[in-house]
JSON list of C-alpha atoms in Angstrom, two decimals:
[
{"chain": "U", "resi": 1, "resn": "MET", "atom": "CA", "xyz": [-4.49, 15.19, -22.41]},
{"chain": "U", "resi": 2, "resn": "GLU", "atom": "CA", "xyz": [-5.05, 14.12, -18.81]},
{"chain": "U", "resi": 3, "resn": "ARG", "atom": "CA", "xyz": [-2.21, 12.13, -17.26]},
{"chain": "U", "resi": 4, "resn": "PRO", "atom": "CA", "xyz": [-2.79, 8.45, -16.43]},
{"chain": "U", "resi": 5, "resn": "ILE", "atom": "CA", "xyz": [-3.77, 7.35, -12.95]},
{"chain": "U", "resi": 6, "resn": "ARG", "atom": "CA", "xyz": [-0.58, 6.62, -10.99]},
{"chain": "U", "resi": 7, "resn": "ALA", "atom": "CA", "xyz": [-0.32, 3.66, -8.61]},
{"chain": "U", "resi": 8, "resn": "LEU", "atom": "CA", "xyz": [2.46, 3.09, -6.10]},
{"chain": "U", "resi": 9, "resn": "THR", "atom": "CA", "xyz": [2.95, -0.18, -4.23]},
{"chain": "U", "resi": 10, "resn": "LEU", "atom": "CA", "xyz": [5.09, -0.07, -1.11]},
{"chain": "U", "resi": 11, "resn": "GLY", "atom": "CA", "xyz": [6.50, -3.55, -0.62]},
{"chain": "U", "resi": 12, "resn": "CYS", "atom": "CA", "xyz": [7.00, -3.97, 3.12]},
{"chain": "U", "resi": 13, "resn": "THR", "atom": "CA", "xyz": [8.85, -7.28, 3.04]},
{"chain": "U", "resi": 14, "resn": "LEU", "atom": "CA", "xyz": [11.78, -7.67, 5.41]},
{"chain": "U", "resi": 15, "resn": "LYS", "atom": "CA", "xyz": [13.88, -9.10, 2.57]},
{"chain": "U", "resi": 16, "resn": "PRO", "atom": "CA", "xyz": [16.19, -6.73, 0.70]},
{"chain": "U", "resi": 17, "resn": "THR", "atom": "CA", "xyz": [16.44, -6.84, -3.08]},
{"chain": "U", "resi": 18, "resn": "PRO", "atom": "CA", "xyz": [17.09, -9.20, -4.86]},
{"chain": "U", "resi": 19, "resn": "GLU", "atom": "CA", "xyz": [15.64, -11.79, -2.44]},
{"chain": "U", "resi": 20, "resn": "THR", "atom": "CA", "xyz": [12.30, -13.26, -3.50]},
{"chain": "U", "resi": 21, "resn": "SER", "atom": "CA", "xyz": [9.30, -11.72, -1.74]},
{"chain": "U", "resi": 22, "resn": "ASN", "atom": "CA", "xyz": [6.09, -13.73, -1.46]},
{"chain": "U", "resi": 23, "resn": "THR", "atom": "CA", "xyz": [4.16, -10.56, -0.70]},
{"chain": "U", "resi": 24, "resn": "GLU", "atom": "CA", "xyz": [5.44, -8.76, -3.77]},
{"chain": "U", "resi": 25, "resn": "ALA", "atom": "CA", "xyz": [4.55, -11.78, -5.91]},
{"chain": "U", "resi": 26, "resn": "LEU", "atom": "CA", "xyz": [0.88, -11.36, -4.94]},
{"chain": "U", "resi": 27, "resn": "ALA", "atom": "CA", "xyz": [1.13, -7.58, -5.15]},
{"chain": "U", "resi": 28, "resn": "GLY", "atom": "CA", "xyz": [2.26, -8.12, -8.74]},
{"chain": "U", "resi": 29, "resn": "VAL", "atom": "CA", "xyz": [-1.20, -9.52, -9.54]},
{"chain": "U", "resi": 30, "resn": "VAL", "atom": "CA", "xyz": [-2.76, -6.26, -8.36]},
{"chain": "U", "resi": 31, "resn": "GLU", "atom": "CA", "xyz": [-0.20, -4.20, -10.30]},
{"chain": "U", "resi": 32, "resn": "LYS", "atom": "CA", "xyz": [-0.81, -6.15, -13.50]},
{"chain": "U", "resi": 33, "resn": "GLU", "atom": "CA", "xyz": [-4.56, -5.58, -13.27]},
{"chain": "U", "resi": 34, "resn": "LEU", "atom": "CA", "xyz": [-4.04, -1.87, -12.51]},
{"chain": "U", "resi": 35, "resn": "ARG", "atom": "CA", "xyz": [-1.99, -1.58, -15.69]},
{"chain": "U", "resi": 36, "resn": "LYS", "atom": "CA", "xyz": [-4.78, -3.32, -17.62]},
{"chain": "U", "resi": 37, "resn": "GLN", "atom": "CA", "xyz": [-7.17, -0.72, -16.26]},
{"chain": "U", "resi": 38, "resn": "GLY", "atom": "CA", "xyz": [-4.86, 2.04, -17.56]},
{"chain": "U", "resi": 39, "resn": "ALA", "atom": "CA", "xyz": [-2.71, 2.97, -14.56]},
{"chain": "U", "resi": 40, "resn": "GLU", "atom": "CA", "xyz": [1.02, 3.62, -14.45]},
{"chain": "U", "resi": 41, "resn": "THR", "atom": "CA", "xyz": [2.51, 1.45, -11.69]},
{"chain": "U", "resi": 42, "resn": "GLU", "atom": "CA", "xyz": [5.64, 1.41, -9.58]},
{"chain": "U", "resi": 43, "resn": "LEU", "atom": "CA", "xyz": [6.70, -0.98, -6.83]},
{"chain": "U", "resi": 44, "resn": "LEU", "atom": "CA", "xyz": [9.18, 0.19, -4.24]},
{"chain": "U", "resi": 45, "resn": "ARG", "atom": "CA", "xyz": [10.71, -2.10, -1.62]},
{"chain": "U", "resi": 46, "resn": "VAL", "atom": "CA", "xyz": [10.90, -0.04, 1.58]},
{"chain": "U", "resi": 47, "resn": "VAL", "atom": "CA", "xyz": [13.66, -2.12, 3.20]},
{"chain": "U", "resi": 48, "resn": "ASP", "atom": "CA", "xyz": [16.01, -1.03, 0.40]},
{"chain": "U", "resi": 49, "resn": "TYR", "atom": "CA", "xyz": [15.85, 2.52, 1.78]},
{"chain": "U", "resi": 50, "resn": "ASP", "atom": "CA", "xyz": [17.21, 3.89, 5.04]},
{"chain": "U", "resi": 51, "resn": "VAL", "atom": "CA", "xyz": [13.90, 4.96, 6.57]},
{"chain": "U", "resi": 52, "resn": "HIS", "atom": "CA", "xyz": [14.52, 6.32, 10.05]},
{"chain": "U", "resi": 53, "resn": "PRO", "atom": "CA", "xyz": [12.05, 5.84, 12.90]},
{"chain": "U", "resi": 54, "resn": "GLY", "atom": "CA", "xyz": [9.87, 8.84, 13.66]},
{"chain": "U", "resi": 55, "resn": "VAL", "atom": "CA", "xyz": [6.65, 10.63, 12.81]},
{"chain": "U", "resi": 56, "resn": "SER", "atom": "CA", "xyz": [7.93, 13.64, 10.87]},
{"chain": "U", "resi": 57, "resn": "ASN", "atom": "CA", "xyz": [8.49, 14.16, 7.15]},
{"chain": "U", "resi": 58, "resn": "ASP", "atom": "CA", "xyz": [12.27, 14.24, 7.56]},
{"chain": "U", "resi": 59, "resn": "GLU", "atom": "CA", "xyz": [14.20, 12.69, 10.44]},
{"chain": "U", "resi": 60, "resn": "GLY", "atom": "CA", "xyz": [17.51, 14.28, 9.52]},
{"chain": "U", "resi": 61, "resn": "ALA", "atom": "CA", "xyz": [20.81, 13.22, 7.99]},
{"chain": "U", "resi": 62, "resn": "GLY", "atom": "CA", "xyz": [20.63, 9.96, 6.05]},
{"chain": "U", "resi": 63, "resn": "ASP", "atom": "CA", "xyz": [16.86, 9.58, 6.28]},
{"chain": "U", "resi": 64, "resn": "GLU", "atom": "CA", "xyz": [15.52, 8.44, 2.90]},
{"chain": "U", "resi": 65, "resn": "TRP", "atom": "CA", "xyz": [11.83, 8.65, 3.79]},
{"chain": "U", "resi": 66, "resn": "PRO", "atom": "CA", "xyz": [11.48, 11.98, 1.89]},
{"chain": "U", "resi": 67, "resn": "ILE", "atom": "CA", "xyz": [12.19, 10.06, -1.36]},
{"chain": "U", "resi": 68, "resn": "ILE", "atom": "CA", "xyz": [9.34, 7.66, -0.64]},
{"chain": "U", "resi": 69, "resn": "ARG", "atom": "CA", "xyz": [7.03, 10.37, 0.65]},
{"chain": "U", "resi": 70, "resn": "GLU", "atom": "CA", "xyz": [7.39, 12.31, -2.61]},
{"chain": "U", "resi": 71, "resn": "LYS", "atom": "CA", "xyz": [6.33, 9.22, -4.56]},
{"chain": "U", "resi": 72, "resn": "VAL", "atom": "CA", "xyz": [3.36, 8.60, -2.25]},
{"chain": "U", "resi": 73, "resn": "LEU", "atom": "CA", "xyz": [2.10, 12.16, -2.69]},
{"chain": "U", "resi": 74, "resn": "ALA", "atom": "CA", "xyz": [2.52, 11.95, -6.48]},
{"chain": "U", "resi": 75, "resn": "ALA", "atom": "CA", "xyz": [0.42, 8.77, -6.69]},
{"chain": "U", "resi": 76, "resn": "ASP", "atom": "CA", "xyz": [-3.37, 8.49, -7.00]},
{"chain": "U", "resi": 77, "resn": "ILE", "atom": "CA", "xyz": [-3.38, 4.92, -5.65]},
{"chain": "U", "resi": 78, "resn": "LEU", "atom": "CA", "xyz": [-1.30, 3.57, -2.77]},
{"chain": "U", "resi": 79, "resn": "VAL", "atom": "CA", "xyz": [-1.03, -0.16, -2.08]},
{"chain": "U", "resi": 80, "resn": "ILE", "atom": "CA", "xyz": [0.59, -1.34, 1.14]},
{"chain": "U", "resi": 81, "resn": "ALA", "atom": "CA", "xyz": [1.88, -4.88, 0.64]},
{"chain": "U", "resi": 82, "resn": "THR", "atom": "CA", "xyz": [2.97, -6.58, 3.86]},
{"chain": "U", "resi": 83, "resn": "PRO", "atom": "CA", "xyz": [3.84, -10.03, 5.11]},
{"chain": "U", "resi": 84, "resn": "THR", "atom": "CA", "xyz": [2.37, -11.33, 8.35]},
{"chain": "U", "resi": 85, "resn": "TRP", "atom": "CA", "xyz": [4.72, -12.00, 11.25]},
{"chain": "U", "resi": 86, "resn": "LEU", "atom": "CA", "xyz": [3.34, -13.15, 14.62]},
{"chain": "U", "resi": 87, "resn": "GLY", "atom": "CA", "xyz": [-0.12, -12.27, 13.31]},
{"chain": "U", "resi": 88, "resn": "GLN", "atom": "CA", "xyz": [0.86, -8.65, 12.65]},
{"chain": "U", "resi": 89, "resn": "GLN", "atom": "CA", "xyz": [2.02, -6.49, 9.75]},
{"chain": "U", "resi": 90, "resn": "SER", "atom": "CA", "xyz": [5.76, -6.21, 9.23]},
{"chain": "U", "resi": 91, "resn": "SER", "atom": "CA", "xyz": [7.89, -3.62, 10.98]},
{"chain": "U", "resi": 92, "resn": "MET", "atom": "CA", "xyz": [8.41, -1.97, 7.58]},
{"chain": "U", "resi": 93, "resn": "ALA", "atom": "CA", "xyz": [4.64, -1.54, 7.13]},
{"chain": "U", "resi": 94, "resn": "LYS", "atom": "CA", "xyz": [4.34, -0.11, 10.63]},
{"chain": "U", "resi": 95, "resn": "ARG", "atom": "CA", "xyz": [7.19, 2.31, 9.95]},
{"chain": "U", "resi": 96, "resn": "VAL", "atom": "CA", "xyz": [5.53, 3.50, 6.73]},
{"chain": "U", "resi": 97, "resn": "LEU", "atom": "CA", "xyz": [2.30, 4.24, 8.60]},
{"chain": "U", "resi": 98, "resn": "GLU", "atom": "CA", "xyz": [4.18, 6.02, 11.39]},
{"chain": "U", "resi": 99, "resn": "ARG", "atom": "CA", "xyz": [6.00, 8.23, 8.91]},
{"chain": "U", "resi": 100, "resn": "LEU", "atom": "CA", "xyz": [2.75, 8.98, 7.05]},
{"chain": "U", "resi": 101, "resn": "ASP", "atom": "CA", "xyz": [1.33, 10.29, 10.33]},
{"chain": "U", "resi": 102, "resn": "ALA", "atom": "CA", "xyz": [2.98, 13.63, 9.54]},
{"chain": "U", "resi": 103, "resn": "VAL", "atom": "CA", "xyz": [0.74, 14.35, 6.55]},
{"chain": "U", "resi": 104, "resn": "ILE", "atom": "CA", "xyz": [-2.39, 14.36, 8.73]},
{"chain": "U", "resi": 105, "resn": "PHE", "atom": "CA", "xyz": [-1.44, 17.83, 9.93]},
{"chain": "U", "resi": 106, "resn": "GLU", "atom": "CA", "xyz": [-0.71, 19.31, 6.48]},
{"chain": "U", "resi": 107, "resn": "THR", "atom": "CA", "xyz": [-3.07, 20.90, 3.95]},
{"chain": "U", "resi": 108, "resn": "ASP", "atom": "CA", "xyz": [-2.84, 21.94, 0.33]},
{"chain": "U", "resi": 109, "resn": "ASP", "atom": "CA", "xyz": [-3.84, 25.35, -1.04]},
{"chain": "U", "resi": 110, "resn": "ALA", "atom": "CA", "xyz": [-7.49, 24.31, -0.93]},
{"chain": "U", "resi": 111, "resn": "GLY", "atom": "CA", "xyz": [-7.26, 23.29, 2.72]},
{"chain": "U", "resi": 112, "resn": "ARG", "atom": "CA", "xyz": [-7.30, 19.54, 2.08]},
{"chain": "U", "resi": 113, "resn": "PRO", "atom": "CA", "xyz": [-4.94, 17.03, 3.72]},
{"chain": "U", "resi": 114, "resn": "PRO", "atom": "CA", "xyz": [-2.45, 15.60, 1.18]},
{"chain": "U", "resi": 115, "resn": "ALA", "atom": "CA", "xyz": [-3.97, 12.10, 1.30]},
{"chain": "U", "resi": 116, "resn": "TYR", "atom": "CA", "xyz": [-7.45, 13.38, 0.38]},
{"chain": "U", "resi": 117, "resn": "ASN", "atom": "CA", "xyz": [-8.62, 12.15, -3.04]},
{"chain": "U", "resi": 118, "resn": "LYS", "atom": "CA", "xyz": [-6.08, 9.35, -3.02]},
{"chain": "U", "resi": 119, "resn": "VAL", "atom": "CA", "xyz": [-7.21, 5.75, -2.67]},
{"chain": "U", "resi": 120, "resn": "ALA", "atom": "CA", "xyz": [-5.45, 2.93, -0.85]},
{"chain": "U", "resi": 121, "resn": "GLY", "atom": "CA", "xyz": [-5.54, -0.84, -0.66]},
{"chain": "U", "resi": 122, "resn": "VAL", "atom": "CA", "xyz": [-3.71, -3.65, 1.09]},
{"chain": "U", "resi": 123, "resn": "VAL", "atom": "CA", "xyz": [-2.03, -6.91, 0.10]},
{"chain": "U", "resi": 124, "resn": "VAL", "atom": "CA", "xyz": [-1.14, -9.41, 2.85]},
{"chain": "U", "resi": 125, "resn": "THR", "atom": "CA", "xyz": [0.63, -12.76, 2.75]},
{"chain": "U", "resi": 126, "resn": "GLY", "atom": "CA", "xyz": [1.85, -15.12, 5.44]},
{"chain": "U", "resi": 127, "resn": "THR", "atom": "CA", "xyz": [2.33, -18.71, 6.44]},
{"chain": "U", "resi": 128, "resn": "SER", "atom": "CA", "xyz": [0.09, -18.32, 9.48]},
{"chain": "U", "resi": 129, "resn": "ASP", "atom": "CA", "xyz": [-3.17, -16.65, 10.45]},
{"chain": "U", "resi": 130, "resn": "GLY", "atom": "CA", "xyz": [-3.64, -12.92, 10.92]},
{"chain": "U", "resi": 131, "resn": "ALA", "atom": "CA", "xyz": [-4.30, -11.57, 7.41]},
{"chain": "U", "resi": 132, "resn": "HIS", "atom": "CA", "xyz": [-7.79, -10.22, 8.18]},
{"chain": "U", "resi": 133, "resn": "TRP", "atom": "CA", "xyz": [-6.57, -8.41, 11.27]},
{"chain": "U", "resi": 134, "resn": "VAL", "atom": "CA", "xyz": [-3.54, -6.99, 9.44]},
{"chain": "U", "resi": 135, "resn": "ALA", "atom": "CA", "xyz": [-5.68, -5.75, 6.54]},
{"chain": "U", "resi": 136, "resn": "ALA", "atom": "CA", "xyz": [-8.17, -4.12, 8.91]},
{"chain": "U", "resi": 137, "resn": "ASP", "atom": "CA", "xyz": [-5.45, -2.50, 11.02]},
{"chain": "U", "resi": 138, "resn": "VAL", "atom": "CA", "xyz": [-3.57, -1.07, 8.02]},
{"chain": "U", "resi": 139, "resn": "GLN", "atom": "CA", "xyz": [-6.78, 0.14, 6.38]},
{"chain": "U", "resi": 140, "resn": "ALA", "atom": "CA", "xyz": [-7.89, 1.89, 9.58]},
{"chain": "U", "resi": 141, "resn": "ALA", "atom": "CA", "xyz": [-4.58, 3.77, 9.72]},
{"chain": "U", "resi": 142, "resn": "LEU", "atom": "CA", "xyz": [-4.81, 4.75, 6.05]},
{"chain": "U", "resi": 143, "resn": "ILE", "atom": "CA", "xyz": [-8.33, 6.08, 6.56]},
{"chain": "U", "resi": 144, "resn": "GLU", "atom": "CA", "xyz": [-7.19, 8.16, 9.54]},
{"chain": "U", "resi": 145, "resn": "ILE", "atom": "CA", "xyz": [-4.37, 9.61, 7.44]},
{"chain": "U", "resi": 146, "resn": "GLY", "atom": "CA", "xyz": [-6.95, 10.71, 4.86]},
{"chain": "U", "resi": 147, "resn": "PHE", "atom": "CA", "xyz": [-6.90, 8.05, 2.16]},
{"chain": "U", "resi": 148, "resn": "THR", "atom": "CA", "xyz": [-10.13, 6.71, 0.71]},
{"chain": "U", "resi": 149, "resn": "VAL", "atom": "CA", "xyz": [-10.30, 2.92, 1.06]},
{"chain": "U", "resi": 150, "resn": "PRO", "atom": "CA", "xyz": [-12.83, 1.41, -1.36]},
{"chain": "U", "resi": 151, "resn": "GLY", "atom": "CA", "xyz": [-14.80, -1.69, -0.50]},
{"chain": "U", "resi": 152, "resn": "GLN", "atom": "CA", "xyz": [-12.99, -4.95, -1.23]},
{"chain": "U", "resi": 153, "resn": "SER", "atom": "CA", "xyz": [-9.72, -3.17, -2.03]},
{"chain": "U", "resi": 154, "resn": "TRP", "atom": "CA", "xyz": [-7.52, -5.85, -0.50]},
{"chain": "U", "resi": 155, "resn": "THR", "atom": "CA", "xyz": [-6.39, -9.39, -1.04]},
{"chain": "U", "resi": 156, "resn": "TYR", "atom": "CA", "xyz": [-4.49, -11.88, 1.05]},
{"chain": "U", "resi": 157, "resn": "TRP", "atom": "CA", "xyz": [-2.96, -15.34, 0.99]},
{"chain": "U", "resi": 158, "resn": "ASN", "atom": "CA", "xyz": [-1.89, -17.69, 3.73]},
{"chain": "U", "resi": 159, "resn": "ILE", "atom": "CA", "xyz": [-1.24, -21.39, 4.01]},
{"chain": "U", "resi": 160, "resn": "GLY", "atom": "CA", "xyz": [-3.39, -21.80, 7.11]},
{"chain": "U", "resi": 161, "resn": "PRO", "atom": "CA", "xyz": [-2.64, -22.48, 10.76]},
{"chain": "U", "resi": 162, "resn": "GLY", "atom": "CA", "xyz": [0.64, -24.06, 11.65]},
{"chain": "U", "resi": 163, "resn": "GLY", "atom": "CA", "xyz": [2.77, -22.50, 8.94]},
{"chain": "U", "resi": 164, "resn": "GLY", "atom": "CA", "xyz": [4.21, -24.08, 5.82]},
{"chain": "U", "resi": 165, "resn": "LYS", "atom": "CA", "xyz": [5.45, -23.10, 2.38]},
{"chain": "U", "resi": 166, "resn": "GLY", "atom": "CA", "xyz": [5.25, -19.51, 1.14]},
{"chain": "U", "resi": 167, "resn": "TYR", "atom": "CA", "xyz": [3.12, -18.09, -1.68]},
{"chain": "U", "resi": 168, "resn": "THR", "atom": "CA", "xyz": [5.79, -18.59, -4.35]},
{"chain": "U", "resi": 169, "resn": "GLU", "atom": "CA", "xyz": [6.43, -22.20, -3.24]},
{"chain": "U", "resi": 170, "resn": "THR", "atom": "CA", "xyz": [2.92, -23.56, -3.69]},
{"chain": "U", "resi": 171, "resn": "ASP", "atom": "CA", "xyz": [-0.21, -23.09, -5.85]},
{"chain": "U", "resi": 172, "resn": "GLN", "atom": "CA", "xyz": [-2.54, -23.60, -2.90]},
{"chain": "U", "resi": 173, "resn": "GLY", "atom": "CA", "xyz": [-5.16, -20.86, -2.67]},
{"chain": "U", "resi": 174, "resn": "HIS", "atom": "CA", "xyz": [-3.72, -18.82, -5.54]},
{"chain": "U", "resi": 175, "resn": "ASP", "atom": "CA", "xyz": [-6.93, -18.72, -7.59]},
{"chain": "U", "resi": 176, "resn": "TRP", "atom": "CA", "xyz": [-8.89, -17.02, -4.82]},
{"chain": "U", "resi": 177, "resn": "SER", "atom": "CA", "xyz": [-6.10, -14.62, -3.85]},
{"chain": "U", "resi": 178, "resn": "GLU", "atom": "CA", "xyz": [-5.50, -13.62, -7.45]},
{"chain": "U", "resi": 179, "resn": "SER", "atom": "CA", "xyz": [-9.16, -13.13, -8.39]},
{"chain": "U", "resi": 180, "resn": "THR", "atom": "CA", "xyz": [-9.63, -11.08, -5.22]},
{"chain": "U", "resi": 181, "resn": "GLY", "atom": "CA", "xyz": [-6.51, -9.07, -6.10]},
{"chain": "U", "resi": 182, "resn": "LYS", "atom": "CA", "xyz": [-7.84, -8.32, -9.57]},
{"chain": "U", "resi": 183, "resn": "ALA", "atom": "CA", "xyz": [-11.14, -7.16, -8.07]},
{"chain": "U", "resi": 184, "resn": "ALA", "atom": "CA", "xyz": [-9.21, -4.95, -5.63]},
{"chain": "U", "resi": 185, "resn": "ALA", "atom": "CA", "xyz": [-7.30, -3.36, -8.49]},
{"chain": "U", "resi": 186, "resn": "SER", "atom": "CA", "xyz": [-10.49, -2.70, -10.43]},
{"chain": "U", "resi": 187, "resn": "ASN", "atom": "CA", "xyz": [-12.14, -1.09, -7.39]},
{"chain": "U", "resi": 188, "resn": "LEU", "atom": "CA", "xyz": [-9.09, 1.02, -6.61]},
{"chain": "U", "resi": 189, "resn": "TYR", "atom": "CA", "xyz": [-8.89, 2.29, -10.17]},
{"chain": "U", "resi": 190, "resn": "ALA", "atom": "CA", "xyz": [-12.62, 3.04, -10.42]},
{"chain": "U", "resi": 191, "resn": "VAL", "atom": "CA", "xyz": [-12.64, 5.06, -7.20]},
{"chain": "U", "resi": 192, "resn": "ALA", "atom": "CA", "xyz": [-9.45, 6.91, -8.18]},
{"chain": "U", "resi": 193, "resn": "GLU", "atom": "CA", "xyz": [-11.14, 7.96, -11.41]},
{"chain": "U", "resi": 194, "resn": "ALA", "atom": "CA", "xyz": [-14.30, 8.98, -9.54]},
{"chain": "U", "resi": 195, "resn": "LEU", "atom": "CA", "xyz": [-12.33, 11.12, -7.09]},
{"chain": "U", "resi": 196, "resn": "ARG", "atom": "CA", "xyz": [-10.44, 12.77, -9.92]},
{"chain": "U", "resi": 197, "resn": "ALA", "atom": "CA", "xyz": [-13.77, 13.79, -11.47]},
{"chain": "U", "resi": 198, "resn": "ASN", "atom": "CA", "xyz": [-15.46, 14.69, -8.16]},
{"chain": "U", "resi": 199, "resn": "PRO", "atom": "CA", "xyz": [-12.83, 15.45, -5.49]},
{"chain": "U", "resi": 200, "resn": "ILE", "atom": "CA", "xyz": [-13.60, 15.43, -1.79]},
{"chain": "U", "resi": 201, "resn": "PRO", "atom": "CA", "xyz": [-13.72, 19.04, -0.56]},
{"chain": "U", "resi": 202, "resn": "ALA", "atom": "CA", "xyz": [-11.69, 20.43, 2.28]},
{"chain": "U", "resi": 203, "resn": "PRO", "atom": "CA", "xyz": [-13.04, 19.62, 5.77]},
{"chain": "U", "resi": 204, "resn": "PRO", "atom": "CA", "xyz": [-15.39, 22.28, 7.19]},
{"chain": "U", "resi": 205, "resn": "LYS", "atom": "CA", "xyz": [-13.83, 24.68, 9.66]}
]
């Protein structure tokens, strides 16, 4: 029997566990829908790990990125969930992308980069503008690394210009963000299944 599709969400909040994360609350909508589709899900809060700066797979003593990297490579679906600060993704999200840079230069036995035939999506929240830019910037990096990013595989929430209450403190805009998140999950799962059946071949030499 074929194993279930595996989905990993990297929560890139700046708040350590057990503080409430608005971004992870919205990411939970995507996770719930992925489970309905048949996926196994896991959410990992990056700030709870000692991820050193750098662009290699292992930055030496105490670096816990290899733990996260192993989970990323074992997943079929990767979701980057990030808050918006100053109109940009969080430093944790940026660090994840920098550390994933190393896999661009690796190949499996078939000559494919490790991120080939894996799909990726993005969840963004914030109390100010910038969600569209953050989603586009993160997706562009994921594509360069080798992930497949399906159409409409993202969702976001923000309160609008000027700041205000966070996602978990208000119901404003939740219906749209949640329906968009469910659609993202459905698209991610469908493309993951399609790539499992018809994998992308190794790049021509």
